[in-house]
Amino acid sequence: MEDQMKSLLRQLVRRIPIRFLKVTLEKWGRLTVAQQQNIDFTQTKWALADELIAYSEENRLTLRHITELEMIYVIDNPNQGMWHAFQLVDPESDAPAVELMQFKEQFKSHLNELVRNVSVKMKKNTDEAVWIRIAWGDSCSRPNNMRPTYVVHYLQTPYVFVTRLTSKQKTLLSQAMIIATRHQAIKDAHLSGRNFSAIRDLLMQEYEQVFPAKYPSALVERNQIAALPNIEREQAEAEVNRLQMACEAFGGGKLPQLQSVVYKLETKFKDPSNQTFTEREKPFNCVVTFTSKNLLESLRHCASSGIASTPITPLLSSIPRRGRNYFVITDKVSGPSSQINPTV
Amino acid sequence: MCFRRSSVWIGVAKMVPARQKSVARTPNSVVQRKSKIKSYRQSYQSMTAASRLCLTRALTSLWLNTSRTAPKSDNILDKVDPRQLASLMKTEWQLSYVTPLYQFRYTQLKSYSRQLSAFMAAEKEQVEDGATQNFKVSFSVVHGLVETDYDAETILIQIYSKSFFAGQNEHQKPVWKGWLACVNGNRDYINSLPKEFISLPLFGSSGTEALTALVKSWFQKNFDCCFGSLEINHISLQWLVALWTNYHAESNIKQLQMIWTLPVQPLLQVSYAVNPVDAWELWCSVKGDQPELVKENKVIDIDDVMRLMKGLMGYFYRLFKVDLSAGSLSSVSTALGSAKCRGQIKISNSKCMTTTLTLLTECALLKMPI
C-alpha cells in the first residue's frame, strides 16, 4: 500500500473520535460485514489504524476510497477548522440555469487546466449542497492529500464556503468557480468562523427572524419569567421593548454560532469634554474584537439587558443583516457633517 | 490567623470626586493636603497613630495613591544587575501578598537555600514513593530596585532541578522562579512594624502550583507569615493603562490593548486595541499639554487616569452604544507589559519596572489583613 495512503488513513483515525469512527466506517461501506464486526474499538488508535490498513490492503482499496472516507466524515461533522465565506457577483444571463452535471464538468475541467496536478472529488449532499474536496499539487509534485481544501457551494445561490486556502490556491479556485457558475467575479464575504452550519445559516438567513410587530405578545410570553400576580414590575414595559428590539436586530430562538467579530475603526474622535482631541484631523485608529462562544446570543443579551442601548447601532446589527463578521469602519464624508456609517 | 478584611477601601476609592484638591476627609480629622503626594501618607499617619496593627485598620479610609511620580533616576539599568533584571522580566508572574516576615535575615540567604531545598526533598518524599527529584535552591538579593532607604531589598528565589549526570550548569533554566519585593512601600506602615519584622508585601511566582505551594508553606513555617492571592482590581488596571501609555514617548508601546468581560450569557469578551500614537495623543490632550511637556512632567494624577478612560470608553460607546463600565476590565497589555485582573503581571521593559512595582506594592499593602 502506498505511503501516502497509509499516512492519510492514520491521520484520519487520529482525527476522528472513536464515537464517530464506527458510524463513518459503516457509511463508507468499503469493509465487509465480517471485517466491520471484527474491529476492536477499544484498542489504541495506532493499533486501530494498523488494523484498518490491513483490511484496506485485503480489500485492495485505493487512495480514492480513503479520501471518500475523509469526505464522509467532514460532511457529517463540518463544524471544525476555519471556514470562510465568499460571494459570487455579476451573474451572466445563464447563471440561474447552471445545473449539477454542468457545474461539475466545468469546474473539474477548468481547475485541471489551471493546475497541472490536482485531485478533485465532488459530492452532492441531500440538502442541495455540492461538496468539493481539492488536493493541490503543482507541476513538480503530486497532489497533497494530507492538506486538502473543502469547498461547499449551493447551486443557484451566490455563496461559496471554503476551508484552508493559500493565496495562490485562492486565485485558482476563484477562477474555476466563476467560470463553472457563470459569474464574472467572486469576492470575500468577510464572514468566517469555526462553525460551518452557523455561517451558512447566517448568510442564507436560515434562523428565526423577528419582524417588528405592533403586538409582540408571542415573543414576550415566551421569554418573560413567571411574575407574581401581586407584584408589578416597574421596568416591565421597557424590558419588553428592549427584548423586542434585540430580537428584531439579531433574531429569535437559537442563533447561528459565530465566534467573533472584528471591527477595524478609523473614525474621528468626538468628545464634547475634550475639545483639543475632537479638533484633531487624523482619525482615531483602533481594532475592536468581540469574542464569545455564541456571539449573536451574547449581543442579543446585551441589548435585552440594557448593556447595549437600544435602538441597536447599525455596526452591531449589520452582523446578521449583512452576514459578515469583519468590518472596516471609516467616516463617510458627506457634506458638512460626517456620519458614522459602515463603509467598506 | 489571616483576617479577611472587608474591602471597604475599594468603595472609597471609587467615591473620590473629580477635583478633590484640598481636603482629605478621614474619620478622625480633616487633614489639609499640602501636596498631592504627601496627603495620602498624612491621612494614613493620623490613622496608624490611633490604631496600630489591629482589626480597626479595616475602618480607616485608605485608598490608593491618587497621584504618582516617575522614579527619580531614569535608567534602572544603572542601578540593577542586568542579568537579575532579565530574570524578572518577560515572565508572567502570579501575584500574592505576604504579611511581614519574622526574623528574616539577609545574611542567612545561603542557609535558607539549603533549608528550603531540604524541606522540598522531605515533602516530595512524603507525597511520591517513586523517584524523587532533587532541587537546588538559590536565594539572591536584587540590589537597586528599591527607591527609598526604608524599603527592604528584593529577594529572588530560583529553583533548579538537580540532575545526577550534569555538573554545575551555569546556564540551566530554573524550573521555578519567585521574588519578594517592596518598592516605595508606605513609610509609616513600615516604621510602625516591630523591629524583628521585615515587610516584603509583594510576592510573584512562576512555575507549577505544587512548587509554589511548597515554597509558600516553607515561608509560613519559618517566618510566621501568611500568603493570600492578590487580584489587580479595575482601578489599578486603569492606572496601568495611563502609566504605560505615558511611557510611549520613551519606548514605543506598539499598541494599547484592553480586554473587558461583559456579564451576558454566554460571556462576551471585548478586546479594544488602540493604535499607540493615537493613545499617546489622547493622553496628551487629557493632560492638557504639548507632548514634550507631558514627557517631562513626571506627575500623574488620578483625574488624568479617569479622563483617559472616560475618553476611551466614550468613543467606544459612541460607535457601539455598549457601555463598557457594565462589564469589568480584565486585562491590559502593551509592549511594556501585561496585567490581568486575576493577579498576573508581566513586565517586558525595564523602564516601567519601578512604577509598576510601586503600584503593585501598594495593592499588596492595602489587601493585607495586618
XYZ file of C-alpha atoms in Angstrom:
714
model
C 0.000 0.000 0.000
C 1.317 3.407 -0.855
C 2.840 5.531 1.871
C 0.533 8.435 1.249
C -2.485 6.177 1.636
C -1.188 4.783 4.904
C -0.388 8.236 6.301
C -3.782 9.545 5.279
C -5.546 6.616 6.887
C -3.525 7.074 10.076
C -4.259 10.776 10.097
C -7.974 10.079 9.736
C -8.030 7.552 12.539
C -6.188 10.052 14.758
C -8.549 12.832 13.877
C -11.907 11.072 14.041
C -13.144 10.464 17.588
C -13.965 6.831 18.299
C -17.648 7.504 18.760
C -17.912 8.769 15.177
C -15.498 6.285 13.641
C -17.854 3.313 13.786
C -20.693 5.197 12.107
C -18.412 6.691 9.485
C -16.943 3.313 8.602
C -20.410 1.867 8.216
C -21.456 4.681 5.934
C -18.286 4.222 3.962
C -19.238 0.641 3.261
C -15.825 -0.417 1.954
C -15.274 -3.034 4.608
C -17.005 -6.381 4.606
C -19.515 -7.154 7.323
C -17.099 -9.567 8.938
C -14.296 -7.023 8.973
C -16.623 -4.374 10.371
C -17.657 -6.650 13.208
C -14.120 -7.704 13.970
C -12.774 -4.240 14.599
C -11.893 -3.675 18.227
C -12.671 -0.050 19.003
C -11.179 -0.237 22.479
C -7.597 -0.647 21.302
C -5.217 2.273 20.882
C -5.643 4.443 17.831
C -2.306 3.339 16.419
C -3.330 -0.319 16.602
C -6.742 0.545 15.182
C -5.094 2.290 12.254
C -2.908 -0.756 11.659
C -5.997 -2.951 11.583
C -7.734 -0.702 9.075
C -4.637 -0.557 6.889
C -4.571 -4.353 6.865
C -8.244 -4.551 5.870
C -7.802 -1.906 3.192
C -4.934 -3.861 1.716
C -7.020 -7.021 1.842
C -9.845 -5.291 0.002
C -7.402 -3.700 -2.441
C -8.644 -0.177 -1.697
C -7.107 2.819 -3.433
C -6.344 6.391 -2.378
C -9.663 7.452 -3.842
C -11.510 5.229 -1.375
C -9.612 6.654 1.585
C -10.424 10.219 0.529
C -14.045 9.114 0.290
C -13.901 8.141 3.961
C -12.497 11.536 4.866
C -15.173 13.303 2.903
C -17.965 11.348 4.585
C -16.617 12.354 7.976
C -16.193 16.014 7.071
C -19.675 16.297 5.551
C -21.222 14.813 8.669
C -19.071 16.893 11.023
C -18.402 20.182 9.273
C -18.017 22.332 12.369
C -14.262 22.031 12.605
C -11.427 24.074 11.264
C -11.916 27.572 9.960
C -14.483 28.284 7.258
C -14.524 31.424 5.127
C -17.422 32.642 3.048
C -17.220 34.077 -0.462
C -19.852 35.534 -2.688
C -20.213 35.306 -6.444
C -21.157 38.556 -8.126
C -22.335 39.728 -11.533
C -24.037 36.632 -12.848
C -24.236 36.074 -16.571
C -27.598 35.625 -18.163
C -27.464 31.846 -17.996
C -26.179 31.631 -14.407
C -29.507 30.577 -12.875
C -29.730 27.722 -15.357
C -26.495 26.049 -14.287
C -27.298 22.606 -13.053
C -25.300 19.993 -11.239
C -23.709 17.957 -14.049
C -22.715 21.030 -15.989
C -21.221 22.644 -12.902
C -19.252 19.512 -12.007
C -17.861 19.097 -15.507
C -16.941 22.725 -15.953
C -15.341 23.050 -12.545
C -13.218 19.916 -12.862
C -12.055 20.646 -16.371
C -11.163 24.266 -15.667
C -9.327 23.511 -12.468
C -7.373 20.790 -14.229
C -6.457 23.282 -16.926
C -5.236 25.808 -14.387
C -3.314 23.429 -12.161
C -1.284 20.560 -13.519
C -1.637 18.108 -10.664
C -4.838 18.464 -8.788
C -7.241 15.905 -7.478
C -10.886 16.908 -7.276
C -13.694 14.953 -5.710
C -17.254 16.201 -5.762
C -20.338 15.027 -3.966
C -23.843 16.357 -3.785
C -25.417 16.294 -0.390
C -29.090 15.812 0.357
C -29.545 19.485 1.192
C -28.585 20.626 -2.313
C -25.045 21.488 -1.306
C -22.204 20.488 -3.583
C -19.158 19.426 -1.565
C -15.788 19.594 -3.288
C -12.544 18.173 -1.952
C -9.398 19.522 -3.600
C -5.914 18.094 -3.095
C -3.450 20.565 -4.533
C -0.277 19.701 -6.356
C 1.806 21.591 -8.885
C 3.957 20.962 -11.914
C 6.595 19.159 -9.845
C 4.665 17.403 -7.106
C 1.704 15.123 -6.771
C -1.500 16.276 -5.119
C -1.064 16.634 -1.375
C -3.892 14.679 0.170
C -2.853 15.440 3.696
C -3.921 19.074 3.500
C -6.964 19.243 1.245
C -9.288 22.181 0.777
C -13.008 21.699 1.188
C -15.402 23.873 -0.789
C -19.160 23.953 -0.407
C -21.418 25.628 -2.931
C -25.189 25.779 -3.017
C -26.261 25.888 -6.646
C -28.473 28.794 -7.587
C -27.118 30.785 -4.654
C -24.074 33.033 -4.867
C -22.430 31.599 -1.760
C -19.240 29.596 -1.592
C -17.712 28.334 1.661
C -14.071 27.365 1.833
C -11.678 25.898 4.384
C -7.920 26.434 4.385
C -6.511 28.021 1.278
C -3.242 29.729 0.411
C -3.487 32.939 -1.592
C -2.267 31.199 -4.749
C -4.834 28.460 -4.345
C -7.469 31.092 -3.742
C -6.850 32.692 -7.133
C -7.009 29.349 -8.909
C -10.137 28.286 -7.095
C -11.831 31.625 -7.767
C -11.109 31.321 -11.482
C -12.525 27.838 -11.719
C -15.540 28.762 -9.643
C -16.592 31.809 -11.594
C -16.296 30.018 -14.903
C -18.217 26.992 -13.695
C -21.019 29.050 -12.177
C -21.191 31.570 -14.995
C -20.407 34.628 -12.895
C -17.963 37.414 -13.553
C -16.282 37.733 -10.200
C -16.068 36.388 -6.687
C -15.443 38.469 -3.611
C -14.698 37.926 0.031
C -17.883 37.936 2.073
C -15.929 38.901 5.218
C -17.543 36.140 7.203
C -15.582 33.412 8.890
C -15.978 31.060 11.798
C -15.361 27.575 13.078
C -18.936 26.517 12.734
C -19.873 25.802 9.118
C -23.590 25.441 9.790
C -23.569 28.772 11.612
C -22.051 30.782 8.811
C -24.215 29.041 6.261
C -27.387 29.708 8.270
C -26.359 33.304 8.774
C -25.690 34.015 5.099
C -28.775 32.209 3.907
C -30.819 33.743 6.721
C -31.910 30.343 7.940
C -32.631 31.180 11.529
C -35.638 32.525 13.299
C -36.161 36.118 12.271
C -38.285 38.512 14.243
C -40.100 41.297 12.495
C -41.480 44.479 14.006
C -44.981 43.858 15.236
C -47.479 46.060 16.937
C -48.369 43.415 19.455
C -45.244 41.444 20.294
C -47.074 39.307 22.781
C -45.958 35.905 21.465
C -42.307 36.711 21.959
C -42.900 38.328 25.300
C -44.945 35.456 26.626
C -42.267 33.017 25.703
C -39.488 34.987 27.307
C -41.000 36.551 30.353
C -40.250 34.877 33.639
C -43.254 33.873 35.726
C -44.412 37.016 37.500
C -46.151 37.003 40.818
C -49.644 38.450 40.493
C -49.322 40.941 43.320
C -46.031 42.402 42.172
C -45.947 44.915 39.403
C -42.644 45.216 37.677
C -41.685 48.820 37.299
C -39.480 48.301 34.310
C -41.651 45.701 32.620
C -42.566 47.742 29.571
C -39.040 48.954 28.976
C -37.782 45.419 29.297
C -40.286 44.127 26.767
C -39.335 46.849 24.308
C -35.643 46.110 24.688
C -36.218 42.415 24.155
C -38.296 43.089 21.069
C -35.630 45.332 19.580
C -32.899 42.873 20.436
C -34.739 40.054 18.707
C -35.530 42.206 15.686
C -31.862 43.001 15.298
C -30.389 39.597 15.953
C -33.142 37.037 15.589
C -35.206 34.936 17.932
C -34.710 31.469 19.325
C -31.474 29.680 18.651
C -28.948 31.779 16.774
C -26.122 30.702 14.442
C -22.972 30.170 16.446
C -20.470 32.788 15.406
C -17.335 33.114 17.490
C -16.089 36.591 16.864
C -16.484 39.844 15.008
C -13.679 42.246 14.206
C -14.061 45.965 13.585
C -11.197 47.974 12.219
C -12.065 51.531 13.166
C -10.660 54.650 11.559
C -13.105 57.320 12.561
C -12.676 60.727 14.064
C -12.712 61.017 17.797
C -15.545 63.143 19.144
C -15.893 64.059 22.778
C -17.561 67.265 23.952
C -15.431 67.307 27.111
C -12.178 67.033 25.190
C -12.177 69.770 22.586
C -8.479 69.548 21.722
C -8.704 65.962 20.670
C -12.006 66.413 18.892
C -10.411 69.039 16.669
C -7.722 66.642 15.530
C -7.831 65.973 11.814
C -6.436 62.462 11.913
C -8.788 59.569 12.577
C -8.520 57.547 15.769
C -7.329 54.085 14.830
C -8.225 51.035 16.818
C -9.334 47.450 16.397
C -12.250 46.142 18.413
C -12.940 42.428 18.644
C -15.973 40.861 20.278
C -15.482 37.203 21.158
C -17.871 34.726 22.651
C -18.978 31.108 22.483
C -22.084 32.288 20.662
C -21.547 35.872 19.651
C -25.036 36.680 18.399
C -26.670 35.387 21.556
C -24.294 37.447 23.683
C -25.072 40.582 21.708
C -28.783 39.910 21.881
C -28.500 39.523 25.639
C -26.517 42.776 25.809
C -29.362 44.549 24.055
C -32.155 42.971 26.061
C -30.426 43.587 29.394
C -29.643 47.209 28.600
C -25.861 46.968 28.386
C -26.234 47.923 24.759
C -28.576 50.849 24.319
C -31.491 50.410 22.002
C -32.036 51.148 19.153
C -29.164 48.870 18.311
C -26.401 50.571 16.423
C -26.052 49.518 12.779
C -22.485 48.394 13.479
C -23.783 45.500 15.553
C -26.987 44.780 13.671
C -25.011 44.536 10.423
C -23.559 41.250 11.556
C -26.706 39.233 10.902
C -28.237 41.629 8.422
C -25.284 41.720 6.076
C -23.957 38.331 7.089
C -20.393 39.312 7.832
C -18.065 39.473 10.794
C -15.243 41.646 9.587
C -15.789 45.355 9.125
C -13.608 48.325 8.325
C -15.330 51.451 9.536
C -14.342 54.854 8.225
C -16.019 58.201 8.333
C -18.345 58.738 5.433
C -17.610 62.274 4.361
C -20.910 63.588 3.090
C -21.346 67.334 3.138
C -20.604 69.428 6.192
C -21.361 66.767 8.770
C -19.539 63.460 8.785
C -21.633 60.490 9.799
C -20.527 57.158 11.035
C -21.642 54.608 8.510
C -20.164 51.233 7.885
C -18.337 51.645 4.651
C -16.018 49.088 3.169
C -4.579 33.919 61.694
C -5.186 35.720 58.467
C -8.093 38.058 58.756
C -10.130 38.637 55.629
C -10.592 42.332 55.798
C -13.669 43.695 54.120
C -12.642 45.683 51.129
C -14.074 48.966 52.202
C -11.325 50.821 50.516
C -12.483 49.916 47.053
C -15.750 51.714 47.611
C -13.911 54.718 48.921
C -11.550 54.848 46.017
C -14.472 54.994 43.615
C -16.034 57.805 45.547
C -13.039 60.099 45.216
C -14.587 63.105 43.491
C -13.070 64.556 40.394
C -11.470 67.686 41.838
C -10.571 66.895 45.420
C -7.565 69.088 45.588
C -7.583 70.488 49.020
C -9.148 68.311 51.632
C -8.834 64.660 52.505
C -11.508 63.526 54.880
C -10.663 60.907 57.451
C -12.897 59.693 60.267
C -10.744 61.343 62.923
C -9.688 64.608 61.443
C -9.789 66.763 58.395
C -6.276 66.905 57.044
C -5.352 69.703 54.709
C -3.392 68.485 51.740
C -0.090 70.264 51.367
C 0.855 68.418 48.282
C -0.920 65.724 46.388
C 1.747 63.146 47.089
C 2.094 63.598 50.796
C -1.596 63.743 51.604
C -2.080 60.006 51.426
C 0.730 59.488 53.869
C -0.540 62.162 56.223
C -4.021 60.794 56.438
C -2.590 57.374 56.995
C -0.401 58.693 59.783
C -3.364 60.085 61.625
C -4.914 56.669 61.485
C -1.987 54.500 62.447
C -1.329 56.645 65.475
C -4.645 55.589 66.837
C -4.795 52.034 65.571
C -1.674 50.033 65.046
C -1.713 46.509 63.718
C -5.165 45.536 64.786
C -8.590 44.967 63.352
C -9.669 48.579 63.473
C -7.462 49.099 60.446
C -10.485 47.982 58.470
C -12.205 51.195 59.381
C -9.557 53.516 58.103
C -10.309 55.223 54.855
C -7.289 54.068 52.955
C -7.061 54.297 49.271
C -4.518 54.009 46.544
C -2.288 56.945 45.942
C -4.191 59.492 43.926
C -1.103 60.622 42.169
C 2.163 59.071 41.197
C 5.556 60.235 40.132
C 8.006 58.597 37.827
C 11.152 57.249 39.526
C 13.999 59.615 40.348
C 16.563 58.033 38.077
C 15.634 57.326 34.510
C 17.814 54.383 33.851
C 17.199 51.398 36.047
C 19.972 49.529 34.292
C 22.453 51.746 36.109
C 21.231 50.539 39.451
C 20.361 46.894 38.944
C 22.416 43.986 37.668
C 21.160 43.380 34.096
C 21.179 39.609 34.498
C 18.997 39.720 37.582
C 16.752 42.245 35.879
C 16.427 39.915 32.914
C 15.253 37.098 35.150
C 12.486 39.368 36.446
C 11.345 40.476 33.038
C 9.441 38.777 30.240
C 7.937 36.187 32.583
C 4.338 36.121 33.632
C 4.155 36.211 37.418
C 1.252 35.144 39.595
C 0.961 37.662 42.433
C 0.259 37.206 46.127
C 0.501 39.452 49.121
C 2.665 38.446 52.101
C 2.333 39.607 55.683
C 5.537 40.819 57.351
C 8.261 38.211 57.799
C 9.546 37.500 61.307
C 13.328 37.355 61.700
C 14.167 37.124 58.058
C 17.876 37.842 57.761
C 19.591 38.903 54.571
C 22.830 37.439 55.935
C 21.390 33.948 56.070
C 20.351 33.538 52.456
C 22.700 30.631 51.807
C 21.337 28.813 54.821
C 17.787 29.480 53.633
C 18.655 27.977 50.246
C 19.811 24.769 51.921
C 16.843 24.668 54.276
C 14.296 25.145 51.506
C 15.939 22.540 49.355
C 15.896 20.036 52.246
C 12.278 20.936 53.009
C 11.276 20.298 49.422
C 13.055 16.966 49.341
C 11.312 15.903 52.557
C 7.890 16.981 51.353
C 8.287 15.316 47.985
C 9.239 12.028 49.638
C 6.043 12.070 51.609
C 3.990 12.532 48.508
C 5.634 10.256 45.955
C 7.311 6.957 46.660
C 8.966 6.684 43.316
C 11.966 8.546 42.029
C 12.435 11.813 43.839
C 13.617 14.824 42.012
C 16.309 16.778 43.746
C 16.132 20.524 43.723
C 18.780 23.122 44.084
C 17.527 26.375 45.511
C 19.160 29.745 45.199
C 18.252 32.835 47.196
C 19.717 36.077 45.963
C 19.274 39.766 46.576
C 18.393 42.065 43.704
C 20.069 45.298 44.736
C 18.892 48.585 43.378
C 15.198 48.005 42.716
C 14.121 49.954 45.765
C 13.688 53.691 45.732
C 13.835 54.638 49.384
C 16.011 53.630 52.306
C 13.192 52.113 54.285
C 12.230 49.604 51.592
C 13.647 46.126 52.018
C 15.728 44.869 49.136
C 14.131 42.476 46.682
C 14.764 38.777 47.137
C 14.919 36.475 44.120
C 14.378 32.746 44.608
C 15.220 30.288 41.875
C 14.743 26.548 41.953
C 16.744 24.376 39.622
C 16.230 20.725 39.015
C 19.358 18.866 40.067
C 20.190 16.178 37.585
C 22.514 13.377 38.531
C 24.556 13.467 35.380
C 25.335 17.056 34.560
C 27.759 19.053 36.622
C 27.270 22.595 37.755
C 25.461 24.006 34.772
C 25.521 27.785 34.957
C 23.017 28.311 32.176
C 20.400 25.860 33.352
C 16.933 27.335 33.310
C 15.154 27.306 36.666
C 12.027 25.165 36.955
C 10.510 27.678 39.356
C 11.177 31.354 39.997
C 9.818 33.695 42.607
C 10.538 37.008 44.231
C 9.581 39.121 47.224
C 9.637 42.854 46.867
C 8.748 46.129 48.474
C 9.066 49.160 46.224
C 8.069 52.548 47.605
C 6.229 50.913 50.453
C 4.260 53.019 52.871
C 6.807 54.562 55.232
C 4.559 54.930 58.212
C 3.424 51.346 57.988
C 6.955 50.032 57.670
C 8.211 52.181 60.529
C 5.356 51.040 62.706
C 6.361 47.393 62.449
C 8.232 45.891 65.398
C 11.981 45.594 64.850
C 12.076 41.858 64.126
C 9.665 42.111 61.215
C 10.541 42.877 57.614
C 7.909 43.923 55.134
C 8.149 42.422 51.673
C 4.477 42.521 50.820
C 4.606 41.615 47.153
C 5.269 38.030 46.067
C 5.469 36.854 42.470
C 5.823 33.248 41.348
C 6.268 31.469 38.054
C 6.166 27.698 37.864
C 3.970 24.782 38.874
C 1.306 25.157 41.543
C 2.835 22.349 43.565
C 6.231 24.046 43.831
C 4.650 27.407 44.623
C 2.656 25.803 47.431
C 5.819 24.193 48.824
C 7.722 27.482 48.841
C 4.813 29.295 50.481
C 4.425 26.686 53.182
C 8.153 26.844 53.955
C 7.943 30.600 54.349
C 4.856 30.280 56.500
C 6.512 27.772 58.786
C 9.790 29.619 59.140
C 8.821 33.262 59.203
C 5.313 33.159 60.639
C 3.795 34.937 57.701
C 0.712 34.496 55.620
C 0.147 34.447 51.866
C -3.006 35.454 50.045
C -3.927 35.866 46.413
C -3.614 39.371 45.084
C -6.049 40.374 42.387
C -5.398 43.500 40.380
C -8.620 45.459 40.570
C -10.016 47.725 37.893
C -8.660 50.950 39.375
C -5.122 49.542 39.364
C -5.578 48.269 35.823
C -6.732 51.710 34.764
C -3.665 53.185 36.428
C -1.550 50.811 34.364
C -3.328 51.955 31.200
C -2.315 55.526 31.976
C 1.178 54.755 33.297
C 2.103 52.589 30.337
C 0.594 54.969 27.782
C 2.636 57.705 29.417
C 5.802 55.783 28.601
C 5.076 55.779 24.881
C 7.283 58.825 24.362
C 10.290 56.906 25.686
C 9.551 53.477 24.339
C 7.015 52.518 21.707
C 4.178 50.618 23.325
C 3.222 49.071 19.961
C -0.458 49.017 20.911
C -2.673 49.616 23.914
C -4.937 46.634 24.332
C -7.647 46.444 26.959
C -9.906 43.453 27.421
C -13.286 43.762 29.065
C -15.635 40.992 30.060
C -19.345 41.724 29.823
C -21.691 39.772 32.084
C -24.047 38.298 29.496
C -24.991 34.743 28.584
C -22.726 33.434 27.106
C -19.856 35.581 28.389
C -18.787 38.261 25.932
C -15.197 39.418 25.746
C -14.388 42.749 24.174
C -10.844 43.465 23.085
C -10.158 47.139 22.434
C -6.755 47.654 20.856
C -5.735 51.246 20.224
C -3.027 52.453 17.896
C -0.125 53.653 20.121
C 0.281 57.069 18.542
C -3.430 57.791 18.893
C -3.406 56.586 22.501
C -0.435 58.840 23.257
C -2.021 61.874 21.621
C -5.251 61.275 23.504
C -3.228 61.089 26.705
C -1.501 64.389 25.938
C -4.827 66.071 25.274
C -6.154 64.688 28.564
C -3.156 66.120 30.425
C -3.780 69.356 28.557
C -0.169 69.816 27.474
C 2.103 69.564 24.478
C 3.764 66.169 24.086
C 7.185 67.496 25.124
C 5.786 68.877 28.366
C 3.875 65.696 29.071
C 7.071 63.737 28.652
C 8.869 65.920 31.183
C 6.075 66.127 33.675
C 6.591 63.233 35.989
C 3.401 63.523 37.994
C 0.225 61.687 37.014
C -2.998 62.380 38.812
C -5.990 60.082 39.184
C -8.081 62.680 37.400
C -5.910 62.232 34.327
C -6.418 58.488 34.507
C -10.172 58.844 34.801
C -10.345 61.278 31.916
C -8.328 58.983 29.703
C -10.561 56.029 30.484
C -13.646 58.150 30.028
C -12.386 59.255 26.628
C -11.667 55.726 25.507
C -14.935 54.310 26.789
C -16.884 57.257 25.431
C -15.516 56.737 21.927
C -16.479 53.086 22.179
C -19.969 53.977 23.362
C -20.493 56.461 20.582
C -19.891 53.770 17.993
C -21.317 50.637 19.553
C -23.774 52.021 22.100
C -22.346 49.444 24.500
C -21.443 50.650 27.961
C -18.123 49.049 28.855
C -18.428 50.003 32.504
C -21.233 47.444 32.751
C -18.522 44.860 32.480
C -15.151 44.561 34.132
C -11.736 45.373 32.814
C -9.921 42.095 32.930
C -6.615 42.706 31.222
C -4.341 45.463 29.955
C -1.380 44.890 27.721
C 1.174 46.891 25.814
C 4.666 46.171 24.599
C 5.848 47.289 28.043
C 3.974 44.563 29.861
C 0.650 42.982 30.558
C -1.574 42.703 33.603
C -4.611 40.541 34.246
C -7.238 41.013 36.916
C -6.594 37.531 38.318
C -3.252 38.782 39.586
C -0.928 38.060 36.708
C 1.694 40.556 35.669
C 4.374 40.536 33.032
C 6.922 43.315 32.673
C 8.660 43.406 29.322
C 10.517 46.679 29.565
C 12.788 47.718 32.403
C 11.773 51.371 32.097
C 8.412 50.885 33.745
C 9.540 48.263 36.257
C 9.750 50.619 39.245
C 6.429 52.379 38.615
C 4.625 49.099 38.080
C 6.135 47.502 41.179
C 5.260 50.598 43.224
C 1.620 50.288 42.206
C 1.584 46.568 42.944
C 3.286 47.039 46.330
C 0.527 49.469 47.251
C -2.121 46.966 46.188
C -0.445 44.290 48.307
C -0.204 46.528 51.354
C -3.831 47.510 51.039
C -5.036 43.972 50.679
C -3.078 42.693 53.647
C -5.109 41.914 56.735
C -2.476 43.151 59.185
